[in-house]
Coordinates of C-alpha atoms and ligand atoms in Angstrom, one line a residue:
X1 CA 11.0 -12.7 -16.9
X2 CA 14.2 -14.6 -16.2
X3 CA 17.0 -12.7 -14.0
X4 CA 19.8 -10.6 -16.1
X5 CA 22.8 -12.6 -16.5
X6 CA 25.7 -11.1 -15.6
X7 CA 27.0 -9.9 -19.1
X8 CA 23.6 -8.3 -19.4
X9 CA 24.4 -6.0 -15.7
X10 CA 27.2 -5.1 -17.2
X11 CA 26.5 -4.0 -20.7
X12 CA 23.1 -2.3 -18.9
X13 CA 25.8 -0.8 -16.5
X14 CA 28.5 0.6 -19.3
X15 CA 25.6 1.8 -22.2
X16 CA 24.4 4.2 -18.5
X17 CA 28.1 5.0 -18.0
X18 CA 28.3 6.3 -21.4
X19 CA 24.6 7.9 -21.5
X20 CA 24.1 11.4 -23.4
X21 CA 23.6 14.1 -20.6
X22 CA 19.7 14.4 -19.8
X23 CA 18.2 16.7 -22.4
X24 CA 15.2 19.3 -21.7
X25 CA 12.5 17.2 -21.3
X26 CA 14.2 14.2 -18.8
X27 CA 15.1 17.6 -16.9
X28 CA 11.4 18.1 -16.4
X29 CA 10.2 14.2 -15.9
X30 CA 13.2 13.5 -13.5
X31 CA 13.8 16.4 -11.0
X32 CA 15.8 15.0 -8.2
X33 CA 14.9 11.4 -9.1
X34 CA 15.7 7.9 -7.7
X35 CA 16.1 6.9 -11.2
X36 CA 19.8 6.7 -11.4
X37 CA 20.6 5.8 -8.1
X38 CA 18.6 3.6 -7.8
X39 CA 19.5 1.5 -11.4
X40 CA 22.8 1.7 -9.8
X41 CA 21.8 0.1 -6.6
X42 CA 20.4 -3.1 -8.9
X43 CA 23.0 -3.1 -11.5
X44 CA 25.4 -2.9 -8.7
X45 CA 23.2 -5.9 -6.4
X46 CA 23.6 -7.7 -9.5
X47 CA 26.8 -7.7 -10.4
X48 CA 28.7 -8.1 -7.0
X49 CA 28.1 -12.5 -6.7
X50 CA 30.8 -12.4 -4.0
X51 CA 29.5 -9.9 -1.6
X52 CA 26.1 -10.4 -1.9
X53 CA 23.8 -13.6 -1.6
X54 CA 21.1 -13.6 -3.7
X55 CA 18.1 -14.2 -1.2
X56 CA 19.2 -11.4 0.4
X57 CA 17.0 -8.0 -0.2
X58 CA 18.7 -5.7 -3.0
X59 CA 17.9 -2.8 -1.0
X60 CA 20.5 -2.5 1.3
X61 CA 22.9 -2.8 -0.8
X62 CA 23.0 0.6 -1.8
X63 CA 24.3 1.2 1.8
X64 CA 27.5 -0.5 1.0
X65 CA 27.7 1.4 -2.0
X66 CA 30.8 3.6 -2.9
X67 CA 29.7 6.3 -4.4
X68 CA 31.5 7.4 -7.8
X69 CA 33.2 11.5 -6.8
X70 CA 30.1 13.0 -8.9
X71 CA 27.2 11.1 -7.3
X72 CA 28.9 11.9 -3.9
X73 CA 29.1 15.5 -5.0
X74 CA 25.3 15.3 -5.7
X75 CA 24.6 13.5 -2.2
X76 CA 26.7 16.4 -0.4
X77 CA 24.6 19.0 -2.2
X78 CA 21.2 17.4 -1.5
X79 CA 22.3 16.8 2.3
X80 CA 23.3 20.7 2.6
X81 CA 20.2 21.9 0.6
X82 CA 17.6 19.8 3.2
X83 CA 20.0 20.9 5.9
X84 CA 19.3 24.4 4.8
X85 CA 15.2 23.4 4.2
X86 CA 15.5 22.3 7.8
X87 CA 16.8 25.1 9.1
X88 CA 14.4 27.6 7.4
X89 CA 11.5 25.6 8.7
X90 CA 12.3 25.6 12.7
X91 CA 12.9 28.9 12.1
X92 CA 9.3 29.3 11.4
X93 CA 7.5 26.8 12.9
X94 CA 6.0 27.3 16.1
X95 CA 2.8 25.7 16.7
X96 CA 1.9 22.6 18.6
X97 CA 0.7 20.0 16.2
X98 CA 0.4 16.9 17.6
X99 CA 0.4 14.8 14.7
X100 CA 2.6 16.5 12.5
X101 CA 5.6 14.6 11.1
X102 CA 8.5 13.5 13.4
X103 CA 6.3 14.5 16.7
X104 CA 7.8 11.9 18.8
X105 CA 11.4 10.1 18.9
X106 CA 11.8 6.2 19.6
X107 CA 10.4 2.8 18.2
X108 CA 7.5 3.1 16.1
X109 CA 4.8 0.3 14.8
X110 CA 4.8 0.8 10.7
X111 CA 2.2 -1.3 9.3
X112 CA 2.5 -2.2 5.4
X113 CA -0.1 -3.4 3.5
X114 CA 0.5 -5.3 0.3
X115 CA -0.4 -8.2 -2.3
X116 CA 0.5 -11.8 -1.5
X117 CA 2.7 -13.4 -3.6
X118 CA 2.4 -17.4 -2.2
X119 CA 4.2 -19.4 -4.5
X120 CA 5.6 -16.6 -6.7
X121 CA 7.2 -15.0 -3.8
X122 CA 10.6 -16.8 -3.9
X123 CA 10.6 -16.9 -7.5
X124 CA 12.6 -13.7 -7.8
X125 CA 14.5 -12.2 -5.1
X126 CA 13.9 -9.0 -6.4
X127 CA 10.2 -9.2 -5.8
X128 CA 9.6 -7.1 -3.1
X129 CA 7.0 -5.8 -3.7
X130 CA 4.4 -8.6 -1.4
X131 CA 3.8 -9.3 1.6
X132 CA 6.6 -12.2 2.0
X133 CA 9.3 -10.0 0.7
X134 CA 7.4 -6.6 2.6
X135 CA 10.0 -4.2 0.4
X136 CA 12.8 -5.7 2.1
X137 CA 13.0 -3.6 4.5
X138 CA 12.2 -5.7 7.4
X139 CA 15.5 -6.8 9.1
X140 CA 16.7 -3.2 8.5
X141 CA 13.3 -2.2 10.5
X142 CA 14.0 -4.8 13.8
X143 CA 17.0 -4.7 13.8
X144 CA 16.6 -0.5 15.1
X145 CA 13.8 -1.9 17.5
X146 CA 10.9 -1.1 15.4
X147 CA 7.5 -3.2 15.1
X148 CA 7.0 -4.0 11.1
X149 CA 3.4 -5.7 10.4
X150 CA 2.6 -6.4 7.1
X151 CA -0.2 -8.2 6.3
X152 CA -3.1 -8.3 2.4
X153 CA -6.5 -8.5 4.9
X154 CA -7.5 -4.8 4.7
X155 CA -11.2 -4.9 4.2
X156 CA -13.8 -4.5 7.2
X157 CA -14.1 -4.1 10.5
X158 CA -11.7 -7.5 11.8
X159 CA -9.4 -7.3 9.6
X160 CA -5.8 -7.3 10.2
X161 CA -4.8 -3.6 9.1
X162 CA -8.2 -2.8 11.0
X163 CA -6.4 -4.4 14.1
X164 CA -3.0 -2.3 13.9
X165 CA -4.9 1.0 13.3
X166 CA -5.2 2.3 16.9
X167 CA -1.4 2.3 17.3
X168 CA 0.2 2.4 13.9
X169 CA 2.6 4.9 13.6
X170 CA 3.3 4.7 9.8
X171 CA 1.2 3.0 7.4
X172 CA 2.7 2.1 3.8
X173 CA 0.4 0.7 1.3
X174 CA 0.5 0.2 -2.2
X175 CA -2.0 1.4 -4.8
X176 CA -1.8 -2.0 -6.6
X177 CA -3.6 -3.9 -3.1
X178 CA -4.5 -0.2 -1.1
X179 CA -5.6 -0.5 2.3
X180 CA -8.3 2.4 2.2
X181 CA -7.5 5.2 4.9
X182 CA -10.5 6.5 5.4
X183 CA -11.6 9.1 7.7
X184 CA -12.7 6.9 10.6
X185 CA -9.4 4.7 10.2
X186 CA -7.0 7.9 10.8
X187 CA -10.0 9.1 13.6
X188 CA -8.8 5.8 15.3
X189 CA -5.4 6.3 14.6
X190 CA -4.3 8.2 17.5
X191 CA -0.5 7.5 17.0
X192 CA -0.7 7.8 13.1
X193 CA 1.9 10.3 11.7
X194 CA 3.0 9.2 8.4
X195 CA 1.2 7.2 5.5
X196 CA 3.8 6.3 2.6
X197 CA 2.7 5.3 -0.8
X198 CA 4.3 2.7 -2.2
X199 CA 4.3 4.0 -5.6
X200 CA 2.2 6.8 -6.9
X201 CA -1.3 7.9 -6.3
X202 CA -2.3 8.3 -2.7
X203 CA -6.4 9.2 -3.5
X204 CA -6.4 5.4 -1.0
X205 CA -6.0 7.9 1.6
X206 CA -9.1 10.2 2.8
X207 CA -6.4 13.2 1.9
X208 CA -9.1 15.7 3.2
X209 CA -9.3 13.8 6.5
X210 CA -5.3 13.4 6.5
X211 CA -4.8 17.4 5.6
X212 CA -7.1 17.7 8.7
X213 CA -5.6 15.6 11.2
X214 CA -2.1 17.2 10.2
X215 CA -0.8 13.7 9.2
X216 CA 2.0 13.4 6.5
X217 CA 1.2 11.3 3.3
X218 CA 4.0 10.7 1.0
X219 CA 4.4 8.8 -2.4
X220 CA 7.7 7.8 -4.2
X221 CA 7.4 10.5 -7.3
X222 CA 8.7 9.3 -10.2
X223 CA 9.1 5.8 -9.3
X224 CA 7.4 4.1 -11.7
X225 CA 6.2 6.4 -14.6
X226 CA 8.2 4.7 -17.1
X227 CA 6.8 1.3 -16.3
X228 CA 2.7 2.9 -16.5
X229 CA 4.4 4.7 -19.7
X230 CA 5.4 1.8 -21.5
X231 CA 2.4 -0.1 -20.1
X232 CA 0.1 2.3 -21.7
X233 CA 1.8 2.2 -25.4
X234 CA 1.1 -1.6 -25.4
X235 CA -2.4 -1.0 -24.8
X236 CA -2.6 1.4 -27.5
X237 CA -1.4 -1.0 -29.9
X238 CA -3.7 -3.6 -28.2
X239 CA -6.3 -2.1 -28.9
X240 CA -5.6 -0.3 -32.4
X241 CA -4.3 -3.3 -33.8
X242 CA -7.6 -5.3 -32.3
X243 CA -5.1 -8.2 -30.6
X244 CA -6.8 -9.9 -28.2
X245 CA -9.4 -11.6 -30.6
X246 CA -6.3 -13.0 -32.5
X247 CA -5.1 -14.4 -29.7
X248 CA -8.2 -15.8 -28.3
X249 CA -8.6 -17.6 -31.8
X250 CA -5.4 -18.9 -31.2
X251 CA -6.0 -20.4 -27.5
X252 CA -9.5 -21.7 -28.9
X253 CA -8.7 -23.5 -32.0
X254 CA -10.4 -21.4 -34.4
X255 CA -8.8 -19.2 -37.6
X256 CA -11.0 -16.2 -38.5
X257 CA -8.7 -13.5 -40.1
X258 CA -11.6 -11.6 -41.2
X259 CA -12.6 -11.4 -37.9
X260 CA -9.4 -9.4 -36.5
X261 CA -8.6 -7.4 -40.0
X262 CA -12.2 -5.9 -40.1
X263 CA -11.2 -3.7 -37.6
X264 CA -7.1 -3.8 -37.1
X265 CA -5.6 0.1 -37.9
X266 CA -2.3 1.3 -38.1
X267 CA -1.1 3.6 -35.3
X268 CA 0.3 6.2 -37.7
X269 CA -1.5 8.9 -38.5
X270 CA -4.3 8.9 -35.4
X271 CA -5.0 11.6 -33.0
X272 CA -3.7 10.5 -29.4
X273 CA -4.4 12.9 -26.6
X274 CA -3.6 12.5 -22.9
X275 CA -6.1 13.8 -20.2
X276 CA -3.3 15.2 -17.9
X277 CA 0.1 15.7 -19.1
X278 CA 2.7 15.2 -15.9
X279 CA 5.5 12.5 -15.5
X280 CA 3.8 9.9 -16.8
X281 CA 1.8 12.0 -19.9
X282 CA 4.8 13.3 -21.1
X283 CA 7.0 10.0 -20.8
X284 CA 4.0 8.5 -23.1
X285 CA 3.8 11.0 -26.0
X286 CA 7.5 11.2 -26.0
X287 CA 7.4 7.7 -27.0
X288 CA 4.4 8.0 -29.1
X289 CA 6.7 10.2 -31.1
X290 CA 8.2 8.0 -33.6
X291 CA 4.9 6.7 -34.4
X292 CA 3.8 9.1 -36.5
X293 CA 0.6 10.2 -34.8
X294 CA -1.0 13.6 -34.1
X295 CA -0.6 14.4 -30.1
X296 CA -2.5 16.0 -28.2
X297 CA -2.8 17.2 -24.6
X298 CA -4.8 18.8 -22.3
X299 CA -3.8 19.8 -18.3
X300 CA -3.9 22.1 -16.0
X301 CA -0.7 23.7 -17.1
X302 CA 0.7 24.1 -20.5
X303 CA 4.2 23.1 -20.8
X304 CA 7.0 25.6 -21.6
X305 CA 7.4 25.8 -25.6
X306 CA 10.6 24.7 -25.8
X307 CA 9.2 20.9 -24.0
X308 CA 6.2 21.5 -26.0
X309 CA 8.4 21.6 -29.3
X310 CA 10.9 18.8 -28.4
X311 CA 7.5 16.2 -27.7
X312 CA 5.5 17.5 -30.4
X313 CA 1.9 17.6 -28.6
X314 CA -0.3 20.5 -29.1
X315 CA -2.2 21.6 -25.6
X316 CA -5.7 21.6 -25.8
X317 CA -7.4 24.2 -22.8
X318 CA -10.6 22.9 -23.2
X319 CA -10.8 19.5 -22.5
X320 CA -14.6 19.3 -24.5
X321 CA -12.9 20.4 -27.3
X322 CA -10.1 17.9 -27.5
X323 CA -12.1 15.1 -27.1
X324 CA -14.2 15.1 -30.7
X325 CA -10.4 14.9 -32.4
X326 CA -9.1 12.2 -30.7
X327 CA -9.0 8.3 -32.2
X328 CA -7.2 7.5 -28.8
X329 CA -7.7 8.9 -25.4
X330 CA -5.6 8.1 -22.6
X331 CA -6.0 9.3 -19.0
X332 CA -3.3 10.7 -17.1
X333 CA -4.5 12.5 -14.3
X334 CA -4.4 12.2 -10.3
X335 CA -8.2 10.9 -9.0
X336 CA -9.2 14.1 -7.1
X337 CA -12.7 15.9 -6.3
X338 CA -12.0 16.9 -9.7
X339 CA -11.6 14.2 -12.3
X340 CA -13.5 11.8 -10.2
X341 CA -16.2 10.9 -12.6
X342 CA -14.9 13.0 -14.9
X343 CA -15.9 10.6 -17.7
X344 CA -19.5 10.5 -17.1
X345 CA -22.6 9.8 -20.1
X346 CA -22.6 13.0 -21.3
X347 CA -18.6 13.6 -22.0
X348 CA -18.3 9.9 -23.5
X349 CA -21.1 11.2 -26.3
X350 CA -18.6 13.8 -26.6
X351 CA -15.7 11.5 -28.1
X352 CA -15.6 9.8 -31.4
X353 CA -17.6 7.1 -32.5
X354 CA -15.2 4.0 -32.0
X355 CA -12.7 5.9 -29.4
X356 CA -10.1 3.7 -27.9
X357 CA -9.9 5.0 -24.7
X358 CA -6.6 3.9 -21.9
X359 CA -7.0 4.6 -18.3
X360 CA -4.3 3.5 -16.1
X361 CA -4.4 6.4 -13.6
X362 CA -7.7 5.4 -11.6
X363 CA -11.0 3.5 -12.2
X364 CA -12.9 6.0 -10.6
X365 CA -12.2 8.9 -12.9
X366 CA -14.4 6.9 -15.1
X367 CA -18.1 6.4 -14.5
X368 CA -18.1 2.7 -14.2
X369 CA -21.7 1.6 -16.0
X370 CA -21.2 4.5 -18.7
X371 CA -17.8 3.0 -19.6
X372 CA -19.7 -0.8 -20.3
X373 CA -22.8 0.6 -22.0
X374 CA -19.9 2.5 -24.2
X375 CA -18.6 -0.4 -25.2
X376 CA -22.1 -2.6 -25.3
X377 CA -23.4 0.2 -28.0
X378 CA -20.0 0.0 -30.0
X379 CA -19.2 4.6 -29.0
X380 CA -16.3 3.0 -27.4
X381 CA -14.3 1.0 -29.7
X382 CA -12.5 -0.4 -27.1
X383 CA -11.4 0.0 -23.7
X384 CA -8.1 -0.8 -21.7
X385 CA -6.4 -0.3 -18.8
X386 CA -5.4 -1.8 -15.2
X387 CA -7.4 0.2 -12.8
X388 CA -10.4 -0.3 -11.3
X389 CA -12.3 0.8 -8.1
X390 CA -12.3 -0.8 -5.7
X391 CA -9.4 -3.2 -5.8
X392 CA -9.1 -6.0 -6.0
X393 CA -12.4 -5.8 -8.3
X394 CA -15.4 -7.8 -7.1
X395 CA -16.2 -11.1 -9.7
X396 CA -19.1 -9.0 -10.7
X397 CA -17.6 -5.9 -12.0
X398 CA -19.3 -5.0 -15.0
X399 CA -15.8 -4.2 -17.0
X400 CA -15.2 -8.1 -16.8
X401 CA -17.6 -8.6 -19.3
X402 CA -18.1 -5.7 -21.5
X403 CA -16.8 -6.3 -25.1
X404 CA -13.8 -5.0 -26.6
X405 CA -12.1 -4.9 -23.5
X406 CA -8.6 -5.7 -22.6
X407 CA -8.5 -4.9 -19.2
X408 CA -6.2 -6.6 -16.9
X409 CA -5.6 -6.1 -12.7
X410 CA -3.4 -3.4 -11.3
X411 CA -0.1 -4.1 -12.7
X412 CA 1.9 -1.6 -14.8
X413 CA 3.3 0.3 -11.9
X414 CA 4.7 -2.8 -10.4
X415 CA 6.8 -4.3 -12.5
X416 CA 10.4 -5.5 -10.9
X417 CA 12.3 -2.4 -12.0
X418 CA 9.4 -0.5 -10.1
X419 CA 9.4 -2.2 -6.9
X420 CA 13.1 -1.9 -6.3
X421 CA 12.6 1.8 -6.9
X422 CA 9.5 2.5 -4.7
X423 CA 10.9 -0.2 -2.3
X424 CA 14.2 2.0 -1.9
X425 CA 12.0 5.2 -1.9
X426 CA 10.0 3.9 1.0
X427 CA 13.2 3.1 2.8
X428 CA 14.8 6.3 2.6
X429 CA 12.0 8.5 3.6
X430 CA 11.6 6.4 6.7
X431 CA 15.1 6.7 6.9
X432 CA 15.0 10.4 6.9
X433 CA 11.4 10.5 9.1
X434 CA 13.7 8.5 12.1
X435 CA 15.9 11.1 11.7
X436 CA 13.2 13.9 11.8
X437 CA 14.6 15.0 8.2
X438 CA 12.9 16.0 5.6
X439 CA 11.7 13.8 2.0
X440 CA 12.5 14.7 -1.1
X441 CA 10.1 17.8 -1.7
X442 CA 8.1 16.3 -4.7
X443 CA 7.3 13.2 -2.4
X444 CA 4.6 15.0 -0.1
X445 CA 1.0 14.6 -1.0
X446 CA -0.1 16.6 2.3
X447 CA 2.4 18.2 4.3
X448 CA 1.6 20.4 7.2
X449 CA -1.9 20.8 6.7
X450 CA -1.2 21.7 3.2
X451 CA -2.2 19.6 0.2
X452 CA 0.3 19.0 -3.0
X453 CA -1.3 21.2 -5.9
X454 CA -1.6 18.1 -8.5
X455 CA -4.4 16.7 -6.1
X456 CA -6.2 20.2 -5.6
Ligands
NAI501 N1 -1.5 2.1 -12.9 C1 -0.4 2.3 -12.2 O1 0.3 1.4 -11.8 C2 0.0 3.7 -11.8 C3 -0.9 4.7 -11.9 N2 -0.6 6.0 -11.6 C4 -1.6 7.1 -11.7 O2 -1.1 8.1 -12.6 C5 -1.4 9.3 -12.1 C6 -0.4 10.4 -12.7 O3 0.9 10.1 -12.3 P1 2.1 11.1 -12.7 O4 2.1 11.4 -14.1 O5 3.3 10.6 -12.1 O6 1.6 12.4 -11.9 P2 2.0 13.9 -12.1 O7 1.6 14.6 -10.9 O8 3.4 14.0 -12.7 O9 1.0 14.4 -13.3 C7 -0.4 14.5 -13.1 C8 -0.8 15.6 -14.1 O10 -2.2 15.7 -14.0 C9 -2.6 17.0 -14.1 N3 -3.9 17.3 -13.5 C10 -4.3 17.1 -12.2 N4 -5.6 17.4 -12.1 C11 -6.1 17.7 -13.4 C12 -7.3 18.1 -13.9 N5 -8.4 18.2 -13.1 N6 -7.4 18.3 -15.3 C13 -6.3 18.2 -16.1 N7 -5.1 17.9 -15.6 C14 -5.0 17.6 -14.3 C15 -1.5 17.8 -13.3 O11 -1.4 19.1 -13.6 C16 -0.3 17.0 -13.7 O12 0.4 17.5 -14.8 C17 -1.1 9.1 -10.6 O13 -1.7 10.1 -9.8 C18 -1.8 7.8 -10.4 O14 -3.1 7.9 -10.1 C19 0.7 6.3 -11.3 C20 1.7 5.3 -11.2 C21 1.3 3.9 -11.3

């Protein structure tokens, strides 16, 4: 995608001036988000040509930023409120920890762990999301006197992360390329206090073996749920509209019409239901919506009735008995002890015959070989999605080759809008962890000791 000229900032900036005030549901998807601020920081990177050269990272810019009288009146009142937070937590914390967050003052080694980009790396200065462009945070980093590594090589015992480990003080990873912290990586990290997720999802991490070593892990909530959102409705219609052979006939030569049409549907009218029904659940029935289909959902927690009402999804308790109605299943759930091969033989027989199943939370919530036999036999009408385990996925995957699939690699999270969002994220927690202050409290997957309820 090209860069937005500079009519297109602007209009992008006016239509959020004059933005409806967030209804109901945005409440409940956006608590305390970067969302806005963050739009701001790129609309405003965008639109300043003389202030700003364009190689330059778009993440610091929101430090020049003037903020407009109501977003400084929303800074002020999140300052005072973590001022507050801070002061009710010294008040009651007095154990010796020693790993806990913000243990020790001075320079600290972070060591990120990304994709490479090579050639596409200087494509778009807004790609910060690889190695070359390491979130853009690395002059801000050296330039305080910290150590920033950042390196893809984070498999076996010589590789690169495996080298940094023993005195890593921060590790930031994304789930796209996740450098696996497993329990005998944080037993060798003896100066390891914070992991940061770059993005959402930190089951990379042994979180047992982090909640035990009284490490921090962290992810930027929110930060991309509208990108995995979107990404998941044009697999739906992917696969419902049976694309992909189309477009393979098109690439090949051939014209078979008969072979698409014998099994291309219409979206409206089919039963969608969504396995897990948080940020990224709701965001995608809300814009299943319009379509005409019957939603369903099933969680751990039923939504209030006025949400329930305004998205139009019925919840389902038992997740058993949800799955027999569904044309279209779509997984929205953390990978825990819980949902991790949660889709096993037996619950796949469960589903309808010809289900179109889309799974862009985690690979291994699925049971890998009964997901291919699913589709070999023709139970699973078709399967999509852009996660797999483990990552990158080995040539001889068995999802490569299973029909009916449209699977691609990790990449809805990470579109451009989403990196400058996680990128900033990242930036101001290790702002506030330099400053021993705390993150935004939606952010903390394990926090003294404590792991966050989603991943229990
Ligand atoms: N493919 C990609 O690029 C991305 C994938 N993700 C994945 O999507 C997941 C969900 O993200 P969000 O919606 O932001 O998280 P969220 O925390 O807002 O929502 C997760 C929902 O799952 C529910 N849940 C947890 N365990 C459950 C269980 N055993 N049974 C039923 N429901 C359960 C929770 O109650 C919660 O409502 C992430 O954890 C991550 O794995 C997230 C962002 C990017």
């Amino acid at each position: 995608m090209s860069y937005k000229s500079k009519e297109q900032t602007t209009m992008r900036y006016k239509s959020k001036e004059s933005k409806p005030k967030k209804d109901i549901y945005t409440e409940q998807i956006y608590p305390e988000s970067y969302q806005n601020r963050l739009l701001y920081t790129y609309d405003t990177c965008n639109s300043k040509p003389f202030s700003i050269s364009r190689s330059s990272s778009p993440i610091h810019f929101h430090l020049n930023f003037e903020a407009s009288p109501a977003m400084a009146m929303s800074m002020a009142m999140k300052r005072s409120a973590s001022t507050a937070t801070r002061a009710i937590s010294s008040a009651f914390s007095g154990s010796i920890l020693t790993r806990d967050l913000h243990a020790s003052s001075g320079k600290k080694k972070i060591v990120g762990v990304f994709y490479k980009a090579h050639e596409y790396a200087k494509m778009n200065p807004n790609f910060v999301g690889c190695v070359e462009n390491a979130l853009g945070i690395r002059n801000w980093l050296e330039s305080q006197g910290h150590e920033y590594i950042v390196t893809d090589d984070k498999e076996g015992p010589d590789c690169e992360l495996e080298k940094h480990i023993p005195d890593a003080h921060v590790i930031i990873t994304t789930p796209f390329h996740p450098g696996y912290i497993t329990a005998e990586r944080i037993k060798k990290a003896k100066n390891l206090q914070l992991l940061l997720t770059a993005g959402i999802g930190s089951d990379h991490v042994d979180l047992k073996a982090a909640v035990d070593a009284r490490l921090t892990v962290a992810e930027v909530t929110g930060s991309n749920v509208v990108s995995v959102a979107e990404d998941e409705l044009m697999r739906i219609l992917i696969l419902v509209r049976n694309f992909l052979p189309g477009y393979h006939q098109v690439i090949s030569g051939d014209w078979n019409v008969a072979g698409i049409a014998y099994r291309a549907y219409d979206l409206e009218g089919k039963t969608v239901g969504t396995v897990g029904c948080g940020r990224i659940g709701k965001l995608l029935l809300q814009r299943l919506k319009p379509f005409g289909c019957n939603l369903l959902y099933h969680d751990r927690l039923k939504m209030e009735p006025e949400l329930e009402n305004q998205i139009g999804a019925s919840f389902e308790e038992d997740l058993d008995k949800m799955l027999p109605k569904c044309d279209i299943v779509v997984i929205n759930t953390p990978l825990t002890e819980k949902t991790k091969g949660m889709f096993d033989k037996e619950r796949i027989a469960k589903m309808k015959k010809g289900v179109l199943i889309v799974n862009n939370a985690r690979g291994a919530i699925m049971d890998t070989q009964a997901v291919a036999d699913g589709c070999s036999s023709g139970h699973i009408g078709g399967y999509s999605g852009d996660v797999w385990y483990p990552q990158p996925a080995p040539k001889d995957h068995p999802w490569r080759y299973m029909p009916n699939q449209a699977m691609t690699p990790h990449i809805s999270g990470t579109t451009i809008d989403a990196q400058l969002r996680y990128a900033a994220g990242v930036k101001d927690m290790l702002e506030n962890y330099f400053k021993g202050e705390d993150f935004p409290a939606q952010n903390y997957i394990v926090k003294e000791g404590e792991l966050a309820s989603q991943y229990r």
